């Protein structure tokens, strides 16, 4: 696991540069998309590179991490709409090349199985963007999630619903109670994991993710088992890391050709 500690704007450029390099090497790459605040600056930087540097998503595929259950199709916080607004529409990514789990399906388990099959059929995810919840969830794999789980329905914790109330006029009652989420096993099958976390409220989750024992209580800790995981954090999110000095020194002395 590589840990990079830098200001948020630099982290976004690093993540976007990794996606840029992937797409130029493999135009038909499969990108895993996160919602929430953490990837927004990455999406800004990708939109800039699309507009100014010819970065193309025309042949790429996108798969979202998760979706709320039951939000109406036009709801602005439905994750499929968030992804369309924040990235797909800005980089001319055809709607049929970006998919999420169907939170409005009549048969939710069948929709989850279909989503797993679609990811497989696309050849698997090349680079998966991730954020982390204050309770340590990645995607919506809340504490107690099976470390081998696949896409399924989950119940959001009170803490996650409170954290996400800011997207619903501050009203926690408007935040759905259920979601469909890629499982930890699904995420672990991606070839490169790139997690972004900023702010003091993420410091304990980041400490556990990088330095804690692997445990379903902190679901992101499964990333310690991944052969290519990159954790991008700002000073505040890094503030509880025991080996912060070592991670800073390692990144500072990393040869430029190595990339993420
Ligand atoms: C969103 C997702 C979640 C968020 C996490 C952090 O698709 O999967 O795991 O990444 O809740 O959210 P923010 O970035 O809003 O702090």
Coordinates of C-alpha atoms and ligand atoms in Angstrom, one line a residue, residues 33-39 65-66 79 130-134 137-141 160 164 166-167 181 196 201-202, ligand 1:
X33 CA -16.3 5.7 -10.1
X34 CA -17.0 6.9 -6.6
X35 CA -19.5 9.6 -5.6
X36 CA -19.5 11.8 -2.5
X37 CA -17.1 14.8 -2.0
X38 CA -13.8 13.0 -2.1
X39 CA -13.4 12.5 -5.9
X65 CA -19.4 1.8 -6.6
X66 CA -22.9 2.1 -5.3
X79 CA -25.8 8.5 -7.7
X130 CA -12.6 5.3 -3.7
X131 CA -13.4 7.5 -0.7
X132 CA -13.8 6.3 2.8
X133 CA -16.5 7.0 5.4
X134 CA -15.8 8.3 8.9
X137 CA -16.7 2.0 5.0
X138 CA -15.5 1.9 1.4
X139 CA -18.3 2.0 -1.2
X140 CA -21.2 1.3 1.2
X141 CA -19.6 -1.7 2.9
X160 CA -23.3 7.4 7.3
X164 CA -24.6 12.3 4.0
X166 CA -25.5 17.5 3.9
X167 CA -26.5 16.3 0.4
X181 CA -23.1 -1.5 -3.2
X196 CA -8.8 9.7 -1.5
X201 CA -12.9 13.7 10.3
X202 CA -11.3 11.0 8.2
Ligands
LIG1 C1 -19.6 6.9 -2.5 C2 -19.0 5.9 -1.6 C3 -18.7 6.2 -0.2 C4 -17.9 7.5 -0.1 C5 -17.7 7.8 1.4 C6 -17.0 9.1 1.6 O1 -19.8 6.3 -3.8 O2 -18.8 4.8 -2.1 O3 -17.8 5.2 0.3 O4 -16.7 7.5 -0.8 O5 -18.9 7.8 2.1 O6 -17.8 10.1 1.2 P1 -17.2 11.6 1.1 O7 -16.3 11.6 -0.1 O8 -18.5 12.4 0.7 O9 -16.6 12.0 2.3

